């Protein structure tokens, strides 16, 4: 354990102005790091003063931020958050990803990288302990993610956009060189608008730990809890089967979104379940750098195999039971640099709008068209809300705040329904992750068909996860561990004193700052809405499980309760216009 | 919320872990709800108001062991560290607050400690435990602290004897009054082999309830399964053993389905036990005396420091083998199956008991009762022989 180097944080960010072609290193006050931790929290804080800019305004920052645990052996902590304003949703947006990139950014000596401005020509940014260097990238423009990563691999770890990001696809993602995606919210398009094709990071500066003995004890506690968790290290858990382990479970719970959420059971889901993928592709363990869980899976040929959301949405949501076609769709999205959830959900909405879901062959062609903005792809590149509106059928976009819903039907988990609405980045399952208790029974089970107590539970989970995204740790860790063990890890690392309670309070500050940005940009209760379908159409009942429509009056009551718990007005807005100025 | 509070207050009475009339819960939805003994309810609400949690339980334990542990601990100690597996894995340690530390700001001090841990012992008041997301969780955490302090106190007594005025009398009262005879008498079991899934589900739920009712668990945790052909029917993780209807996962042996991802963390152990023993039923509980006795080891000059994880010896308590191994993938599933086949029972260091039935649960349940009774007998025998 290294105790001789800066403890947890490096205390520096690299500011890059692509319009001016300059880079400079800045100090980050330790008080700010202590108050926002890193990752999502630090990124959100650094967005202050710019959050009202258009996502494609050159002045809009694109921030890559790691956390205090990155660079230490803390389990699942070699991650970063990318933060900006989403062109798809208009909300503040962050996305977490693993891979060596985060580790090497920290090892280059920086807690964060803030990119502003638009380069006149395509460029790449190379970050090392010496600072930043802006490189011409004309030759890389138009290249796939794989080609770009390969061309830059001599410079360390790579984060790159594909053609989708270059062409302004509103759900373009930033891909990490090892295949991890900064998937949701279209931050790849923000990067593309800056003419920034890729970022490379390299370095070998170690991250110190203030109290090695305390750190080791906490790490052992975390690993013990991982081993005790059936979801993580169970024989049927995600370490064995990856997140597609959820396919069979969602089918059994009758909450697998099918045919654009018209149904909640897809009889063909067995063809892309965890066991089916293992059989079909010889799936073996793979995953984020430094992660003991290794929930990602790759095939015999080394290709990255799709995650649960991807198989379910390219499968059930579009009525496709062909595993090979689904894997090809995943490959295409990765090469073009597109969020698989939004891509598949947009195709499903389009399919329902026109009266026919796309065939596997059509999906393949359309994904290419989307990435290159040609033919039907030009419209589809704008996401499901704009597609459905263009058909005059806005109700067929299964999204909240224009972010397409992932593969948990809200009629099958009412906390999830509420959390989709209150999420600051739109229809996302990971802000509060109620699937953890409503379906996976962690830390305890709650009644998935009840809204009782869910407003408070969602609020607490949102705060908790904002802290987790700022440490930065993987949400899957919390199928076993809790903030108790991670508070120990971050205290041991930084030498500051944190508790689960203080981390939740930090998480609350981060979450409310995001909400404040959104409200200042015009968001309010009218945007915290689920599509009408979920209140008027039942899911697919059967096998003793009733899946009725959600009771709107009861739902609205719980949403109002949530606003009261958050100290917001009945419109979901801030009564206190000075909220932000009182935050560190 | 009020129905949840009533439900878990009733549970504390039913499992006899809290003193009647000395139980309170608080739950924080959009408004604060507190119910129960007024003083405790006020404390619970005051503490909860300072925490990002949904619920809190404050109750006076039915036994004075937690208070004794506080008073037996050294003046500089701020926590107690029970050695049972549940504590080691989930609680880590239990903060204590002494009577002299209480004052006008007691709620603030308790909240500060609970901001870091799941439960705290407040001398003269009782156990205060939080529930991050449910009222049930507050009950579970209270119950876990009660279990941990029970086990630690009994374990410490064997080594140190009575140290405090009134301790011996209280213990005598516990032994003669609180501690009820344990038997499988009056319980009906299907003899087995069970014929179909419906019968299995019914019997598993029934025996799960027996296990809780006879006090063979802490809170309501343990796990239970039955093998029918190539499918193991097993209780779900974090399931209340006395409410298993709809919470039993059928898990095929070829892993052709992953719906069992919600199965008990001990699924692996159950499967290996079936493979090694040919049994059809497996029952796992946390009976307290077995947990205490499993941690008594006479080994001298042992180099192993992490007994829970690293000890590879097989010791015996009567005819029951004792092995080490942590929960889930932590080693228990490797060490229990090789020793359980013959005796149909095995004790896991600091953790609990596994038993098997060749055709039905009657044999497994009787074996667990037998193990706990023998451990109880041996415990009091040792205590008496030591003159305590």
Short mmCIF file of C-alpha atoms in Angstrom, two decimals, chain A residues 220-221 224-225 227-231 233 235-238 241 244-249 252-253 273-275 278 437 439-446 452-457 459-460 463 482 484-485 487-488 498-502 504-505 508 558 561 564-565, chain B residues 1 3 28-31 50-54 88-92 111-112 114-118 131-134 136-137 140 221 236-240 247 249 251-252 255-265 267-268 271-272 306 309 326-330:
data_model
loop_
_atom_site.label_atom_id
_atom_site.label_comp_id
_atom_site.label_asym_id
_atom_site.label_seq_id
_atom_site.Cartn_x
_atom_site.Cartn_y
_atom_site.Cartn_z
CA UNK A 220 -11.57 -7.50 2.87
CA UNK A 221 -15.00 -6.56 4.23
CA UNK A 224 -16.56 -10.89 1.93
CA UNK A 225 -19.87 -9.21 1.10
CA UNK A 227 -18.88 -13.46 -1.92
CA UNK A 228 -22.00 -13.52 0.23
CA UNK A 229 -24.10 -11.98 -2.53
CA UNK A 230 -25.91 -14.41 -4.82
CA UNK A 231 -26.36 -11.66 -7.40
CA UNK A 233 -20.78 -14.30 -7.02
CA UNK A 235 -23.64 -19.65 -9.37
CA UNK A 236 -26.33 -17.86 -11.36
CA UNK A 237 -25.07 -14.36 -10.71
CA UNK A 238 -23.54 -11.69 -12.87
CA UNK A 241 -23.46 -15.02 -16.67
CA UNK A 244 -27.93 -11.20 -19.20
CA UNK A 245 -28.52 -13.32 -16.09
CA UNK A 246 -31.48 -10.96 -15.69
CA UNK A 247 -33.18 -12.09 -18.91
CA UNK A 248 -34.79 -15.17 -17.38
CA UNK A 249 -35.68 -13.30 -14.21
CA UNK A 252 -40.36 -14.87 -14.99
CA UNK A 253 -41.44 -11.62 -13.28
CA UNK A 273 -30.61 -15.50 -21.94
CA UNK A 274 -27.38 -15.74 -19.98
CA UNK A 275 -27.13 -19.52 -20.47
CA UNK A 278 -22.74 -18.79 -22.83
CA UNK A 437 -34.74 -4.24 -3.80
CA UNK A 439 -36.55 -7.60 -7.86
CA UNK A 440 -33.14 -8.71 -6.61
CA UNK A 441 -34.05 -8.44 -2.91
CA UNK A 442 -31.00 -6.34 -1.97
CA UNK A 443 -30.48 -5.09 0.66
CA UNK A 444 -33.99 -6.29 1.53
CA UNK A 445 -37.01 -7.00 -0.58
CA UNK A 446 -39.77 -4.45 -1.11
CA UNK A 452 -45.92 2.71 -0.20
CA UNK A 453 -42.77 4.33 1.13
CA UNK A 454 -41.20 4.42 -2.33
CA UNK A 455 -40.84 8.21 -2.47
CA UNK A 456 -38.53 8.18 0.54
CA UNK A 457 -36.73 5.06 -0.64
CA UNK A 459 -34.83 9.82 -2.52
CA UNK A 460 -32.38 7.97 -0.28
CA UNK A 463 -28.52 10.40 -2.89
CA UNK A 482 -22.91 -0.96 1.39
CA UNK A 484 -20.45 1.49 5.31
CA UNK A 485 -17.57 -0.34 3.71
CA UNK A 487 -17.01 5.07 3.57
CA UNK A 488 -14.20 3.16 5.25
CA UNK A 498 -16.57 9.99 5.92
CA UNK A 499 -19.54 7.94 7.08
CA UNK A 500 -22.45 6.47 5.14
CA UNK A 501 -24.52 9.38 6.43
CA UNK A 502 -22.04 12.04 5.33
CA UNK A 504 -25.48 10.44 1.50
CA UNK A 505 -25.49 14.12 2.42
CA UNK A 508 -27.99 14.86 -1.83
CA UNK A 558 -46.35 9.51 -4.39
CA UNK A 561 -44.72 13.14 -1.67
CA UNK A 564 -42.17 17.36 -0.36
CA UNK A 565 -39.41 15.07 0.88
CA UNK B 1 -46.11 2.68 7.43
CA UNK B 3 -49.16 -1.27 9.52
CA UNK B 28 -39.92 8.78 7.92
CA UNK B 29 -42.01 9.08 4.79
CA UNK B 30 -43.01 12.64 3.88
CA UNK B 31 -43.93 13.00 7.54
CA UNK B 50 -31.01 13.32 11.64
CA UNK B 51 -30.42 10.35 9.36
CA UNK B 52 -30.96 9.56 5.70
CA UNK B 53 -32.89 6.42 6.53
CA UNK B 54 -36.49 5.36 6.29
CA UNK B 88 -18.29 -10.10 11.00
CA UNK B 89 -19.97 -10.00 7.60
CA UNK B 90 -22.78 -7.51 7.96
CA UNK B 91 -22.42 -5.44 11.16
CA UNK B 92 -18.61 -5.38 11.48
CA UNK B 111 -27.58 9.49 15.27
CA UNK B 112 -23.88 10.09 14.84
CA UNK B 114 -25.96 5.16 13.52
CA UNK B 115 -24.71 7.27 10.66
CA UNK B 116 -21.87 4.79 10.48
CA UNK B 117 -23.34 1.47 11.57
CA UNK B 118 -26.63 -0.45 11.47
CA UNK B 131 -33.52 0.60 8.42
CA UNK B 132 -32.10 2.26 5.35
CA UNK B 133 -35.05 1.50 3.10
CA UNK B 134 -37.74 -0.35 5.08
CA UNK B 136 -38.43 -4.47 8.15
CA UNK B 137 -34.76 -3.63 7.82
CA UNK B 140 -33.69 -7.10 11.08
CA UNK B 221 -32.95 -15.74 8.39
CA UNK B 236 -34.92 -16.80 -1.81
CA UNK B 237 -32.17 -14.58 -0.47
CA UNK B 238 -33.27 -12.31 2.38
CA UNK B 239 -36.55 -14.20 2.62
CA UNK B 240 -38.34 -14.45 5.90
CA UNK B 247 -40.45 -16.83 -2.25
CA UNK B 249 -36.93 -20.43 -6.39
CA UNK B 251 -33.30 -23.96 -9.73
CA UNK B 252 -32.50 -26.55 -12.42
CA UNK B 255 -28.13 -23.97 -14.96
CA UNK B 256 -30.31 -23.73 -18.04
CA UNK B 257 -32.18 -20.86 -16.40
CA UNK B 258 -30.93 -18.04 -14.21
CA UNK B 259 -34.19 -17.16 -12.46
CA UNK B 260 -32.47 -18.54 -9.37
CA UNK B 261 -30.23 -15.47 -9.22
CA UNK B 262 -32.52 -14.46 -6.35
CA UNK B 263 -32.00 -17.76 -4.53
CA UNK B 264 -30.35 -17.97 -1.13
CA UNK B 265 -26.67 -17.09 -0.96
CA UNK B 267 -27.51 -22.22 -3.04
CA UNK B 268 -24.04 -23.48 -3.88
CA UNK B 271 -26.28 -28.12 -4.31
CA UNK B 272 -22.95 -29.56 -3.22
CA UNK B 306 -8.69 -15.90 10.35
CA UNK B 309 -12.00 -18.37 6.58
CA UNK B 326 -17.53 -17.94 4.94
CA UNK B 327 -20.94 -17.27 3.47
CA UNK B 328 -21.82 -17.93 -0.16
CA UNK B 329 -18.77 -18.24 -2.34
CA UNK B 330 -16.57 -17.70 0.71
#
